[in-house]
């Protein structure tokens, strides 16, 4: 039986982390954890409970609400894992533009990060996990056996996200999506608390011109060499 490792996939927004992480987890029978979904669900809760006002987040109010927020993943159809917020399936709602516009300021709050990072570490305690996010290889699992830093140009990332939104019935323009991708890159990379950056021992992959199956084959090869070592 192969040893169970932790695979950390980090990178900027819409770089294809969740597609790669999901494909990989399915291929090798690992659990997949989308940490972005956790930040998004928490942001949705904050929006619904009046924590956003005049362009900023009421951090004091949100901190007080934190004990009442329960985020889980449950299996849906065809092996799909949906995000639940206090027992409600919020998978579709957390992918919309309103959450996208607020998630980076919320994710920059230190008390939010401490809470969610502790939950993520508990999920990975036994290994056998693919986790994607911004700080998995640097903060959540600095000891992960395999770390990937996935990138693609901002235009390509915005095109992917735009196509995804349209397919789900969204109406945002390409320009709006590109602006959101660039703004989140800026906030995520410049925040004081665990900013988005490549871990020193992460393997970089620019997938701008790679297909889904090409990026999966690339990762399977890296995984095989870690498992053999
Ligand atoms: O899917 P996309 O790449 O657009 O973003 P996501 O992975 O769903 O993450 C949404 C937002 O959550 C990011 O823009 C970050 O602000 C935040 N995030 C974070 O700070 N740390 C993580 N480990 C994951 C997400």
Coordinates of C-alpha atoms and ligand atoms in Angstrom, one line a residue:
X1 CA 0.0 0.0 0.0
X2 CA 1.4 3.4 -1.0
X3 CA 2.1 5.9 1.7
X4 CA -0.6 8.6 2.0
X5 CA 0.9 12.1 1.4
X6 CA -0.4 15.7 1.3
X7 CA -0.5 17.4 -2.0
X8 CA -0.7 21.2 -1.8
X9 CA -1.8 23.2 -4.8
X10 CA -1.5 27.0 -4.6
X11 CA -1.7 29.8 -7.1
X12 CA -3.7 32.9 -8.1
X13 CA -7.4 33.0 -8.8
X14 CA -8.8 30.9 -11.7
X15 CA -5.4 29.3 -12.4
X16 CA -7.2 25.9 -12.6
X17 CA -6.2 24.7 -9.1
X18 CA -9.5 23.2 -8.3
X19 CA -9.8 21.4 -11.6
X20 CA -6.3 19.9 -11.2
X21 CA -6.8 19.1 -7.5
X22 CA -10.2 17.4 -8.2
X23 CA -8.9 15.4 -11.1
X24 CA -5.9 14.3 -9.1
X25 CA -7.8 13.4 -6.0
X26 CA -10.2 11.3 -8.1
X27 CA -7.3 9.6 -9.9
X28 CA -5.5 8.5 -6.8
X29 CA -8.4 8.1 -4.4
X30 CA -7.6 11.0 -2.1
X31 CA -9.8 13.5 -0.4
X32 CA -10.1 16.9 -2.1
X33 CA -10.5 20.0 0.0
X34 CA -11.2 23.4 -1.8
X35 CA -10.1 25.9 0.8
X36 CA -11.3 28.8 -1.4
X37 CA -14.9 27.5 -0.9
X38 CA -14.4 27.8 2.9
X39 CA -13.4 31.5 2.5
X40 CA -16.3 32.0 0.1
X41 CA -18.9 30.4 2.4
X42 CA -17.7 32.5 5.3
X43 CA -18.0 35.6 3.1
X44 CA -21.5 34.6 2.1
X45 CA -22.4 34.4 5.8
X46 CA -20.9 37.8 6.5
X47 CA -22.9 39.3 3.6
X48 CA -26.1 37.8 4.8
X49 CA -25.5 39.1 8.3
X50 CA -24.9 42.7 7.5
X51 CA -21.1 42.7 7.9
X52 CA -20.4 44.7 4.8
X53 CA -21.0 48.4 4.8
X54 CA -19.8 51.3 2.6
X55 CA -17.2 49.3 0.8
X56 CA -15.5 47.7 3.9
X57 CA -16.0 44.7 6.2
X58 CA -17.2 45.2 9.8
X59 CA -14.5 43.0 11.3
X60 CA -15.7 43.3 14.9
X61 CA -19.2 42.2 13.9
X62 CA -17.9 39.3 11.8
X63 CA -15.6 38.1 14.6
X64 CA -18.6 38.0 17.0
X65 CA -20.5 35.8 14.5
X66 CA -17.6 33.4 13.9
X67 CA -18.7 30.7 16.5
X68 CA -22.1 30.4 14.7
X69 CA -20.5 29.5 11.3
X70 CA -20.3 25.9 10.4
X71 CA -18.8 25.0 7.0
X72 CA -18.7 21.4 5.7
X73 CA -18.3 19.5 2.4
X74 CA -20.8 16.8 1.6
X75 CA -20.9 14.4 -1.4
X76 CA -23.4 15.2 -4.1
X77 CA -24.2 13.6 -7.4
X78 CA -21.5 12.0 -9.5
X79 CA -18.9 12.2 -6.7
X80 CA -19.3 16.0 -6.6
X81 CA -18.5 17.6 -3.3
X82 CA -20.7 20.5 -2.4
X83 CA -20.1 23.2 0.2
X84 CA -22.6 23.6 3.1
X85 CA -23.0 26.6 5.3
X86 CA -24.9 25.7 8.6
X87 CA -26.6 22.8 6.8
X88 CA -27.5 24.7 3.6
X89 CA -26.1 23.8 0.2
X90 CA -24.4 27.1 -0.9
X91 CA -22.3 25.7 -3.7
X92 CA -23.9 27.7 -6.4
X93 CA -24.2 31.0 -4.5
X94 CA -20.6 31.1 -3.3
X95 CA -19.4 31.1 -7.0
X96 CA -21.3 34.3 -7.9
X97 CA -19.8 37.8 -8.4
X98 CA -21.1 39.2 -5.1
X99 CA -19.1 36.8 -3.0
X100 CA -16.1 37.1 -5.4
X101 CA -16.1 40.8 -4.8
X102 CA -15.9 40.5 -1.1
X103 CA -13.9 37.3 -0.4
X104 CA -10.4 38.7 -0.6
X105 CA -10.9 41.5 2.0
X106 CA -12.6 38.9 4.3
X107 CA -9.8 36.4 3.7
X108 CA -7.2 39.0 4.7
X109 CA -8.5 39.2 8.2
X110 CA -6.2 37.4 10.6
X111 CA -8.9 35.9 12.8
X112 CA -10.6 34.5 9.8
X113 CA -7.4 32.9 8.6
X114 CA -6.6 31.4 12.0
X115 CA -10.1 29.9 12.3
X116 CA -10.1 28.3 8.8
X117 CA -6.4 27.3 8.8
X118 CA -7.0 25.3 12.0
X119 CA -10.0 23.5 10.4
X120 CA -7.9 22.7 7.3
X121 CA -5.1 21.3 9.3
X122 CA -7.5 19.1 11.2
X123 CA -8.9 17.8 7.8
X124 CA -5.4 16.8 6.7
X125 CA -4.2 15.2 9.9
X126 CA -4.2 11.7 8.4
X127 CA -2.7 12.5 5.0
X128 CA -4.2 11.2 1.7
X129 CA -5.4 14.7 0.8
X130 CA -5.2 17.2 -2.1
X131 CA -5.8 20.7 -0.9
X132 CA -5.9 23.8 -3.0
X133 CA -5.7 27.5 -2.0
X134 CA -3.2 30.3 -1.6
X135 CA -1.2 29.4 1.5
X136 CA -1.4 25.6 1.7
X137 CA 2.3 24.9 1.0
X138 CA 3.5 27.9 3.0
X139 CA 1.2 28.0 6.1
X140 CA -1.4 25.2 6.3
X141 CA 0.9 22.3 5.4
X142 CA 4.5 23.5 5.1
X143 CA 5.5 19.9 5.5
X144 CA 3.4 18.7 2.5
X145 CA 5.4 16.1 0.5
X146 CA 4.3 17.5 -2.8
X147 CA 3.7 21.2 -3.5
X148 CA 2.6 22.8 -6.8
X149 CA 2.4 26.5 -7.7
X150 CA 0.0 26.9 -10.6
X151 CA -0.1 30.0 -12.8
X152 CA -1.4 31.3 -16.1
X153 CA -1.6 34.8 -17.5
X154 CA -4.4 37.1 -16.0
X155 CA -6.2 37.2 -19.4
X156 CA -6.3 33.5 -19.7
X157 CA -7.5 33.1 -16.1
X158 CA -10.2 35.7 -16.6
X159 CA -11.3 34.0 -19.9
X160 CA -11.6 30.7 -18.0
X161 CA -13.6 32.2 -15.1
X162 CA -15.8 34.2 -17.5
X163 CA -16.7 31.0 -19.5
X164 CA -17.5 29.2 -16.3
X165 CA -19.8 32.0 -15.1
X166 CA -21.6 32.2 -18.4
X167 CA -22.1 28.5 -18.4
X168 CA -23.8 28.8 -15.0
X169 CA -26.1 31.5 -16.2
X170 CA -24.1 34.5 -14.9
X171 CA -24.2 37.8 -16.7
X172 CA -20.9 39.5 -15.9
X173 CA -18.8 40.9 -18.7
X174 CA -15.3 39.7 -19.5
X175 CA -13.9 43.1 -18.4
X176 CA -15.6 42.8 -15.0
X177 CA -14.3 39.3 -14.5
X178 CA -10.7 40.4 -15.5
X179 CA -10.9 43.3 -13.1
X180 CA -12.0 41.0 -10.3
X181 CA -9.2 38.5 -11.0
X182 CA -6.6 41.3 -11.0
X183 CA -8.0 42.9 -7.9
X184 CA -8.0 39.6 -6.0
X185 CA -4.4 38.9 -7.2
X186 CA -3.4 42.2 -5.8
X187 CA -5.1 41.9 -2.4
X188 CA -4.1 38.2 -2.0
X189 CA -0.5 38.8 -2.8
X190 CA -0.1 42.0 -0.7
X191 CA -1.9 41.2 2.5
X192 CA 0.2 41.0 5.7
X193 CA -1.2 37.6 6.9
X194 CA -0.1 34.6 4.8
X195 CA 0.0 36.3 1.4
X196 CA -0.1 34.3 -1.8
X197 CA 3.4 33.3 -2.6
X198 CA 5.3 30.3 -4.0
X199 CA 6.8 28.1 -1.3
X200 CA 10.6 27.7 -1.8
X201 CA 10.1 23.9 -2.4
X202 CA 7.0 24.2 -4.6
X203 CA 7.2 23.0 -8.2
X204 CA 5.9 25.8 -10.5
X205 CA 3.6 25.0 -13.4
X206 CA 2.3 27.5 -16.0
X207 CA -0.7 25.8 -17.5
X208 CA -1.6 28.7 -20.0
X209 CA -1.3 26.3 -23.0
X210 CA -1.9 23.0 -21.3
X211 CA -5.1 20.9 -21.5
X212 CA -6.8 19.4 -18.4
X213 CA -5.4 16.0 -19.2
X214 CA -1.8 17.3 -19.8
X215 CA -1.7 19.0 -16.4
X216 CA -3.0 15.9 -14.7
X217 CA -0.4 13.7 -16.4
X218 CA 2.3 16.2 -15.3
X219 CA 1.2 16.0 -11.7
X220 CA 0.8 12.2 -11.7
X221 CA 4.4 11.9 -12.8
X222 CA 5.5 14.2 -9.9
X223 CA 3.4 12.2 -7.5
X224 CA 4.9 8.9 -8.7
X225 CA 8.4 10.1 -8.0
X226 CA 7.5 11.3 -4.5
X227 CA 5.8 8.0 -3.7
X228 CA 8.9 6.0 -5.0
X229 CA 11.4 8.1 -3.0
Ligands
LIG1 O1 -11.6 29.9 -7.6 P1 -10.7 31.1 -7.4 O2 -9.3 30.8 -7.8 O3 -11.3 32.3 -8.1 O4 -10.6 31.5 -5.9 P2 -10.8 30.5 -4.7 O5 -9.8 29.5 -4.6 O6 -12.3 30.1 -4.6 O7 -10.6 31.6 -3.5 C1 -11.4 32.7 -3.3 C2 -10.6 33.7 -2.4 O8 -10.4 33.2 -1.1 C3 -9.2 34.1 -2.9 O9 -9.2 35.2 -3.8 C4 -8.5 34.5 -1.6 O10 -8.8 35.8 -1.3 C5 -9.2 33.6 -0.6 N1 -8.4 32.4 -0.2 C6 -7.3 32.5 0.7 O11 -7.1 33.6 1.1 N2 -6.6 31.4 1.1 C7 -6.9 30.2 0.6 N3 -6.2 29.2 1.1 C8 -7.9 30.0 -0.3 C9 -8.6 31.1 -0.8

